[in-house]
Amino acid sequence: MSGQSIYPVSPELAQKSLLTNDQYLSDYKLSIEDPEKFWGDKGKILDWIKPYSKVKNSSYAPGNVDIKWFEDGELNVSVNCIDRHLATKGDQVALLWEGDTPDQDAKITYNQLYTQVCQFANALKEQGIKKGDVVCLYMPMTPEAAVAMLACTRIGAVHSIVFGGFSPDAIAGRIIDSKSKLVITADEGRRGGRTVPLKGNVDEALLRDGTDCVESVIVFKNTGGDVAWFEDRDLDWAEVTQSQPTECEPVAMNAEDPLFILYTSGSTGTPKGVLHTTGGYLVYAAMTFKYVFDYQEGDIYWCTADVGWITGHSYLVYGPLANGATTLLFEGVPTYPTTSRMSEVVDKHNVTLLYTAPTAIRALMAKGNEAIAGTSRSTLRVLGSVGEPINPEAWQWYYDKIGDKRCPIVDTWWQTETGGILITPLPGATDLKPGSATRPFFGVQPALVDNEGNILEGAIEGNLVMLDSWPGQMRTLYGNHERFEQTYFSTFDNMYFTGDGARRDEDGYYWITGRVDDVLNVSGHRMGTAEIESALVSHPKVAEAAVVGVPHEIKGQGIYAYVTLNAGEYPSPELYAEVKQWVRKEIGAIATPDILHWAEGLPKTRSGKIMRRILRKIATGESDQLGDTSTLADPSVVDKLIKENQEIA
Ligand code: 6R9
């Protein structure tokens, strides 16, 4: 609602920021009217081995979606993220690492990063890895994760990072789909005082059928914990690296050569391998990092995302390093060992730009002033939010407490598929409204459409689509271009469908309302209801399952699972715990249902379709708003579920 608070850009802020509102407006106009010219210029944010002569070549035409940017240019990502900074910034810290406990930290300069990346790239080459090969990373949040990513890019290998919280089955699925030749992992990770058995999970994953594409596993000894060792397969990171030459010739990559695959959840089926390519992705990550965070020399930037998510790719590693920034990697969690850890890390490293997620902010907010006790946070300049809609209360707390009412908040809306931020305020240019992601970045053309795909004008709510391509857009789903077109371009012809709903207010600001498909967002992590359901029904006692999202104070959304047991099986507290644990084991802790609702039957249409709309209403206690129930095969099922839900609540 536009009647609510507005935080205008102060004249001082506009003055010291990279962009003012007038500049934003005129550059935005140019970027839409003449993308060739705009991106042709902006592509020069990178160093090209062979300059491009073509800029944009994209089509959203049904059945023929084809996206190319800078298509005849050649470049190398590691050169852009490291080599080109050496002359002026060799001794500047590139990676700042803060461990799980405050006594663990490290600083890696650009010179050191160069050496480490070259040596590790040579180690990969020695293992037979070459341009186009897929390498799976299952890493803790240590500098080695970034080193491994950059080493892949140096030799043209395609990385596929699997989040360290995923299960052996999830790792195996991604290895098989991407045909990974090599896995890079660590003995263990650390998080909040506990260890994570990374190597153990990889060992288990590699027992699964179909994973024999993996020839070797490089293991970084992080904790020194005890792990199994398979001589014919496992290699010690330190051993394979130490005697390698400290130079490695970068491979010239075509702008459209694959850079990485990252699996993400959709509304149906198995996770999808989102493919990003080299030139457009890096131009877009570099440009958005620079302008969205108003990056200036001397800034210390901290993004709390894990490298296993797209935010960790674009705004922990590639965007910041392409700009020659100092980027902080944190292995721990915001509230360990003390509630004020996040603020303490800000003070300890003089962080100026902080990028985190609403779920973390809400968890801190729940602790009140304890979360900032004894800290000044006076170095902070810009705050960012990503991953899910930020509710105005959390926004306000972030602004008042963490930022001391001094720092603009950039609420950045984007997706794994978009490669970089699409809708966001810019610090010196955009007046803020708590809860709104505000306006499109350069070159981004959002629109709202109704369910028939008609473009809606003015202040209104609808399905959020993009009318044209931007350089960071995904190019395909790995090995399945048909699914790519089907998922993103078939709902509405000639448009990229985001899967999100949004409202636009009278100032043209966008307010993201959340997913309009069967994708949940739990603590900023995307999960398909179908994935969780398929994990549930793989339990031998479960007959049928339906999963819906329910509001959750900290996590944004919680997982509510309706579960029908096989004949002859009966609910019990033991089975409740067992089924929850089962899902955790199948997918990972983030997918563990919050609530199991033992249901004798699920509401179905006469043609047998589960009516999720009704299940959502029942789960959220809105059974007085079920809407049309005339197509129900057996209405008594619904009454029963409503009664049971009241008992659960
Ligand atoms: C970057 C990332 C994408 C989905 C997206 C949307 C939600 C992300 C948001 C936001 C409202 C924001 N989302 N940022 N919703 N405001 N600032 O999170 O990628 O993991 O692929 O998730 O997250 O629903 O569609 P990804």
XYZ file of C-alpha atoms in Angstrom, residues 65-517:
453
model
C 13.756 -19.953 -27.402
C 17.368 -19.057 -27.960
C 19.422 -16.639 -25.859
C 22.877 -15.354 -26.710
C 24.843 -12.356 -25.511
C 28.244 -11.134 -26.679
C 28.286 -14.304 -28.749
C 31.545 -13.856 -30.641
C 33.510 -12.547 -27.656
C 36.079 -14.582 -25.743
C 37.141 -14.221 -22.144
C 38.213 -16.095 -19.058
C 36.352 -15.726 -15.798
C 39.313 -16.296 -13.474
C 41.325 -13.692 -15.352
C 38.520 -11.204 -14.807
C 38.195 -12.115 -11.154
C 41.913 -12.256 -10.351
C 44.657 -11.597 -12.912
C 43.491 -8.202 -14.032
C 43.507 -6.882 -10.464
C 47.057 -7.992 -9.677
C 48.840 -4.932 -11.013
C 46.975 -2.566 -8.707
C 45.579 -4.784 -5.963
C 47.896 -7.749 -5.590
C 48.265 -7.203 -1.863
C 44.648 -6.288 -1.227
C 42.591 -8.935 0.528
C 40.365 -10.759 -1.941
C 38.864 -13.360 0.381
C 38.314 -12.683 4.014
C 37.391 -15.850 5.861
C 35.661 -16.047 9.212
C 35.288 -19.513 10.679
C 32.563 -21.063 12.754
C 34.101 -19.707 15.959
C 35.647 -16.247 16.313
C 39.182 -17.602 16.766
C 39.239 -18.957 13.207
C 39.889 -16.514 10.410
C 42.120 -15.940 7.400
C 42.985 -13.345 4.802
C 43.840 -14.227 1.228
C 45.177 -11.499 -0.996
C 44.655 -11.315 -4.747
C 48.259 -12.448 -5.230
C 47.717 -15.452 -2.999
C 44.404 -16.245 -4.632
C 46.105 -16.187 -8.010
C 48.686 -18.720 -6.907
C 46.163 -20.991 -5.221
C 43.808 -20.963 -8.177
C 46.582 -21.639 -10.681
C 47.965 -24.494 -8.626
C 44.586 -26.052 -8.112
C 43.702 -25.614 -11.791
C 46.898 -27.481 -12.638
C 45.895 -30.206 -10.198
C 42.547 -30.539 -11.975
C 44.316 -30.764 -15.310
C 46.534 -33.497 -13.935
C 43.374 -35.437 -13.113
C 42.399 -35.189 -16.755
C 39.847 -32.426 -16.350
C 39.535 -30.286 -19.443
C 37.308 -27.703 -21.040
C 33.635 -28.714 -20.919
C 34.006 -31.411 -18.242
C 31.608 -31.140 -15.325
C 33.063 -31.004 -11.823
C 30.822 -31.407 -8.787
C 31.612 -29.331 -5.693
C 30.285 -30.275 -2.260
C 32.191 -27.869 -0.100
C 32.169 -26.113 3.246
C 32.205 -22.321 3.369
C 35.964 -22.013 3.291
C 38.183 -20.163 0.809
C 38.855 -23.481 -0.932
C 35.279 -23.405 -2.235
C 36.027 -20.190 -4.124
C 39.446 -21.460 -5.174
C 37.870 -24.595 -6.643
C 35.212 -22.601 -8.520
C 37.764 -20.217 -9.989
C 40.147 -23.041 -10.874
C 37.349 -24.673 -12.887
C 36.755 -21.446 -14.763
C 40.460 -21.076 -15.484
C 40.529 -24.296 -17.497
C 36.966 -24.131 -18.818
C 35.533 -26.881 -16.619
C 31.876 -26.458 -15.699
C 31.166 -26.526 -11.983
C 28.037 -27.914 -10.428
C 27.876 -26.997 -6.761
C 25.700 -29.021 -4.430
C 24.722 -27.287 -1.190
C 26.543 -28.842 1.775
C 23.243 -29.476 3.563
C 21.951 -31.858 0.905
C 21.758 -35.612 1.404
C 23.743 -38.354 -0.364
C 20.742 -39.062 -2.602
C 20.508 -35.425 -3.619
C 24.236 -35.383 -4.421
C 23.939 -38.599 -6.429
C 20.994 -37.261 -8.452
C 22.942 -34.161 -9.428
C 26.116 -36.105 -10.239
C 24.187 -38.450 -12.491
C 22.214 -35.751 -14.280
C 25.298 -33.608 -14.924
C 27.631 -36.571 -15.586
C 30.242 -35.120 -13.243
C 33.739 -36.508 -13.772
C 35.233 -35.389 -10.499
C 33.994 -34.390 -7.070
C 35.666 -31.796 -4.849
C 34.751 -31.948 -1.195
C 36.190 -31.632 2.314
C 36.490 -34.082 5.168
C 33.959 -32.113 7.196
C 32.356 -28.714 7.412
C 31.562 -26.781 10.571
C 28.329 -25.014 11.382
C 27.161 -23.673 14.696
C 29.506 -25.864 16.738
C 28.682 -29.057 14.884
C 30.486 -30.871 12.131
C 28.942 -31.800 8.805
C 30.107 -35.140 7.321
C 30.773 -33.904 3.791
C 33.145 -36.668 2.731
C 30.928 -39.310 4.328
C 27.964 -38.049 2.329
C 29.964 -38.106 -0.903
C 31.132 -41.655 -0.135
C 27.540 -42.698 0.301
C 26.375 -40.856 -2.808
C 28.995 -42.624 -4.896
C 27.580 -46.008 -3.906
C 24.432 -45.187 -5.883
C 23.912 -46.701 -9.322
C 24.866 -44.394 -12.146
C 27.530 -42.411 -10.329
C 30.426 -44.260 -11.953
C 31.001 -41.233 -14.192
C 33.026 -39.931 -11.223
C 36.672 -40.885 -11.634
C 38.192 -39.185 -8.611
C 37.403 -37.227 -5.465
C 39.621 -34.418 -4.211
C 39.294 -33.958 -0.467
C 40.267 -30.775 1.336
C 41.233 -31.569 4.924
C 39.290 -28.912 6.751
C 38.713 -30.210 10.273
C 41.156 -33.112 10.154
C 38.300 -35.373 11.209
C 38.380 -39.104 10.632
C 37.093 -40.122 7.201
C 37.134 -43.266 5.106
C 39.725 -43.271 2.331
C 39.555 -45.089 -0.984
C 43.069 -45.181 -2.404
C 42.069 -45.691 -6.011
C 39.665 -42.774 -5.981
C 40.372 -40.244 -3.223
C 43.034 -37.561 -3.448
C 44.241 -35.174 -0.772
C 43.818 -31.523 -1.849
C 47.153 -30.506 -0.291
C 49.070 -33.372 -1.846
C 47.785 -32.917 -5.386
C 48.289 -29.167 -5.215
C 51.517 -28.379 -3.442
C 54.042 -29.209 -6.132
C 52.018 -27.756 -9.001
C 53.388 -24.825 -10.992
C 52.094 -21.491 -9.702
C 51.081 -20.365 -13.173
C 48.307 -21.816 -15.281
C 47.469 -20.564 -18.729
C 43.813 -19.457 -18.731
C 41.630 -21.010 -21.422
C 39.917 -18.526 -23.734
C 36.216 -19.259 -23.470
C 33.525 -18.208 -25.865
C 30.970 -15.946 -24.193
C 28.340 -18.646 -24.671
C 30.437 -21.542 -23.357
C 28.903 -23.044 -20.198
C 30.201 -21.592 -16.928
C 28.231 -23.553 -14.371
C 25.219 -25.707 -13.686
C 23.197 -25.131 -10.544
C 20.271 -27.348 -9.613
C 17.128 -25.733 -8.342
C 13.622 -26.843 -7.475
C 10.623 -26.419 -9.667
C 6.958 -27.145 -9.229
C 7.230 -30.591 -10.771
C 9.716 -33.389 -11.134
C 13.343 -33.637 -10.154
C 15.546 -30.567 -9.589
C 16.478 -28.751 -12.753
C 20.043 -28.077 -13.865
C 20.046 -24.361 -14.574
C 22.834 -23.571 -17.031
C 24.628 -20.240 -17.052
C 27.190 -19.256 -19.645
C 30.372 -17.249 -19.405
C 30.145 -13.739 -20.850
C 26.636 -12.504 -20.200
C 26.523 -13.994 -16.731
C 29.739 -12.349 -15.618
C 28.905 -8.974 -17.162
C 25.580 -9.039 -15.370
C 26.954 -10.250 -12.025
C 29.680 -7.585 -12.136
C 27.321 -4.766 -13.148
C 24.642 -5.590 -10.595
C 27.150 -6.041 -7.792
C 28.675 -2.673 -8.530
C 25.484 -0.631 -8.763
C 23.138 -2.449 -6.398
C 25.616 -2.344 -3.521
C 27.118 0.922 -4.700
C 30.511 -0.737 -4.487
C 33.389 1.667 -4.062
C 37.094 1.142 -3.459
C 37.827 0.206 0.120
C 34.495 -1.452 0.789
C 34.435 -4.673 2.792
C 31.560 -6.760 1.553
C 29.860 -9.626 3.343
C 27.250 -11.882 1.812
C 26.011 -14.517 4.247
C 24.736 -16.903 1.564
C 26.258 -20.334 1.098
C 28.203 -20.995 -2.127
C 25.731 -23.781 -2.791
C 23.026 -21.269 -3.724
C 22.922 -18.854 -6.636
C 23.492 -15.918 -4.280
C 26.762 -17.536 -3.261
C 27.781 -17.813 -6.910
C 26.875 -14.323 -8.118
C 27.352 -12.196 -4.998
C 29.808 -14.049 -2.816
C 32.300 -14.938 -5.519
C 31.847 -13.762 -9.112
C 30.300 -10.295 -8.798
C 32.575 -9.043 -6.000
C 35.801 -10.522 -7.385
C 35.091 -9.266 -10.910
C 35.000 -5.813 -9.301
C 38.224 -6.369 -7.362
C 36.379 -6.201 -4.043
C 37.151 -7.799 -0.689
C 34.549 -10.467 -0.047
C 33.963 -12.188 3.269
C 33.137 -15.901 3.515
C 31.621 -17.057 6.761
C 31.552 -20.741 7.655
C 29.270 -20.330 10.680
C 25.750 -19.209 11.477
C 24.559 -15.706 12.511
C 23.711 -16.654 16.105
C 26.653 -18.840 17.156
C 28.413 -18.876 19.576
C 26.535 -15.749 20.680
C 23.331 -14.101 19.555
C 25.293 -11.063 18.451
C 27.748 -12.983 16.256
C 26.625 -11.383 13.021
C 27.092 -7.883 14.405
C 30.413 -8.913 15.932
C 31.693 -10.127 12.583
C 30.648 -6.795 11.058
C 32.692 -4.918 13.668
C 35.656 -7.272 13.583
C 36.140 -6.946 9.822
C 34.787 -3.410 9.373
C 32.125 -4.626 6.999
C 30.607 -1.821 4.923
C 28.175 -3.750 2.718
C 26.060 -6.521 4.228
C 23.855 -8.879 2.222
C 21.671 -11.366 4.081
C 18.251 -13.021 4.091
C 14.934 -12.190 5.778
C 14.968 -15.510 7.622
C 18.248 -14.546 9.340
C 16.907 -11.097 10.111
C 13.748 -12.527 11.662
C 15.760 -14.996 13.740
C 17.838 -12.085 15.090
C 14.823 -9.862 15.543
C 13.285 -12.544 17.761
C 16.253 -12.015 20.111
C 15.729 -8.279 20.264
C 18.627 -6.065 21.301
C 20.726 -9.079 22.249
C 21.452 -9.428 18.541
C 23.372 -6.153 18.499
C 24.564 -5.974 22.105
C 28.045 -4.541 22.546
C 28.561 -3.830 18.834
C 28.642 -0.569 16.901
C 28.193 -1.653 13.269
C 29.303 1.872 12.480
C 31.175 0.847 9.317
C 27.996 -0.352 7.595
C 26.883 1.667 4.604
C 24.445 -0.467 2.582
C 22.262 -3.395 3.693
C 20.857 -6.004 1.331
C 18.114 -8.596 1.532
C 17.473 -11.601 -0.702
C 15.709 -14.925 -0.928
C 12.113 -14.194 -0.048
C 9.782 -11.293 0.517
C 10.950 -9.257 3.505
C 8.009 -8.374 5.708
C 7.855 -4.679 6.701
C 8.496 -5.499 10.411
C 11.714 -7.333 9.613
C 12.691 -4.558 7.185
C 12.165 -1.980 9.899
C 14.175 -3.929 12.438
C 17.022 -4.438 9.977
C 16.987 -0.735 9.165
C 16.668 0.541 12.741
C 18.844 -1.920 14.623
C 21.466 -3.411 12.328
C 21.835 -0.287 10.204
C 21.219 2.234 12.958
C 18.795 4.103 10.694
C 21.728 5.183 8.534
C 21.882 2.591 5.780
C 19.619 2.098 2.787
C 18.250 -1.421 2.374
C 18.361 -2.972 -1.067
C 15.618 -5.604 -1.215
C 16.834 -7.578 -4.209
C 14.460 -9.795 -6.131
C 15.906 -12.426 -8.435
C 16.231 -16.171 -9.024
C 18.698 -18.945 -9.786
C 17.446 -18.687 -13.348
C 18.030 -14.952 -13.647
C 21.729 -15.173 -12.731
C 21.663 -11.789 -11.059
C 19.405 -9.228 -9.435
C 16.465 -8.057 -11.584
C 14.338 -5.857 -9.338
C 15.986 -3.752 -6.652
C 16.506 -0.320 -5.221
C 19.826 1.409 -5.964
C 21.263 3.119 -2.869
C 21.657 6.681 -4.111
C 18.775 6.593 -6.568
C 15.730 4.859 -5.168
C 13.397 6.046 -2.431
C 12.646 3.005 -0.304
C 9.355 1.485 0.760
C 9.704 -1.293 3.342
C 8.644 -4.569 1.757
C 9.005 -3.476 -1.859
C 11.792 -4.623 -4.195
C 11.003 -1.349 -6.024
C 12.190 -0.974 -9.628
C 13.882 -2.975 -12.395
C 17.640 -2.951 -12.893
C 19.041 -1.749 -16.220
C 17.858 -3.777 -19.167
C 15.141 -5.553 -17.219
C 11.566 -5.335 -18.502
C 9.135 -6.732 -15.959
C 5.417 -6.919 -16.623
C 2.364 -8.247 -14.856
C -0.022 -10.483 -16.741
C -3.345 -12.105 -15.949
C -3.787 -15.871 -16.188
C -4.434 -15.592 -19.916
C -1.208 -13.709 -20.481
C -2.751 -10.283 -21.071
C -0.418 -7.510 -19.988
C -1.883 -5.481 -17.143
C -1.253 -1.765 -16.849
C -1.072 0.561 -13.897
C -1.331 -0.238 -10.201
C -2.405 -3.878 -10.147
C -1.482 -7.415 -9.133
C -0.612 -10.247 -11.488
C 1.869 -12.900 -12.593
C 5.379 -11.541 -12.871
C 6.985 -12.033 -16.283
C 9.939 -10.584 -18.179
C 9.339 -9.338 -21.701
C 12.887 -9.532 -22.972
C 16.267 -11.046 -22.179
C 19.081 -9.631 -20.021
C 22.692 -10.833 -20.134
C 22.569 -12.927 -16.941
C 19.576 -15.016 -17.956
C 19.933 -18.808 -17.887
C 20.385 -20.307 -21.329
C 18.857 -23.744 -20.922
C 18.295 -26.608 -18.533
C 21.326 -28.830 -18.765
C 20.606 -31.518 -21.333
C 16.920 -30.655 -21.609
C 16.123 -27.601 -23.671
C 12.554 -28.780 -24.128
C 11.914 -28.735 -20.394
C 13.492 -25.265 -20.285
C 11.011 -23.917 -22.836
C 8.166 -25.789 -21.243
C 8.904 -24.546 -17.722
C 9.610 -20.895 -18.396
C 8.192 -19.941 -21.771
C 5.062 -21.988 -22.338
C 2.774 -20.544 -19.668
C 2.716 -17.201 -21.472
C 3.887 -16.917 -25.075
C 6.888 -14.708 -25.781
C 7.565 -14.030 -22.091
C 9.795 -15.478 -19.402
C 7.526 -16.589 -16.551
C 9.136 -16.211 -13.140
C 6.673 -18.331 -11.141
C 6.185 -15.366 -8.794
C 3.244 -13.082 -8.312
C 3.664 -9.348 -7.749
C 1.788 -6.137 -7.242
C 2.750 -2.836 -8.807
C 1.833 0.357 -7.006
C 1.096 3.788 -8.397
C 4.783 4.722 -8.323
C 5.590 1.721 -10.488
C 7.191 -0.091 -7.554
C 7.009 -3.888 -7.499
C 5.924 -5.793 -4.397
C 6.663 -9.491 -4.752
C 3.836 -11.541 -3.282
C 5.537 -14.942 -3.509
C 5.344 -18.041 -5.660
C 2.189 -18.709 -7.587
C 3.259 -22.279 -8.352
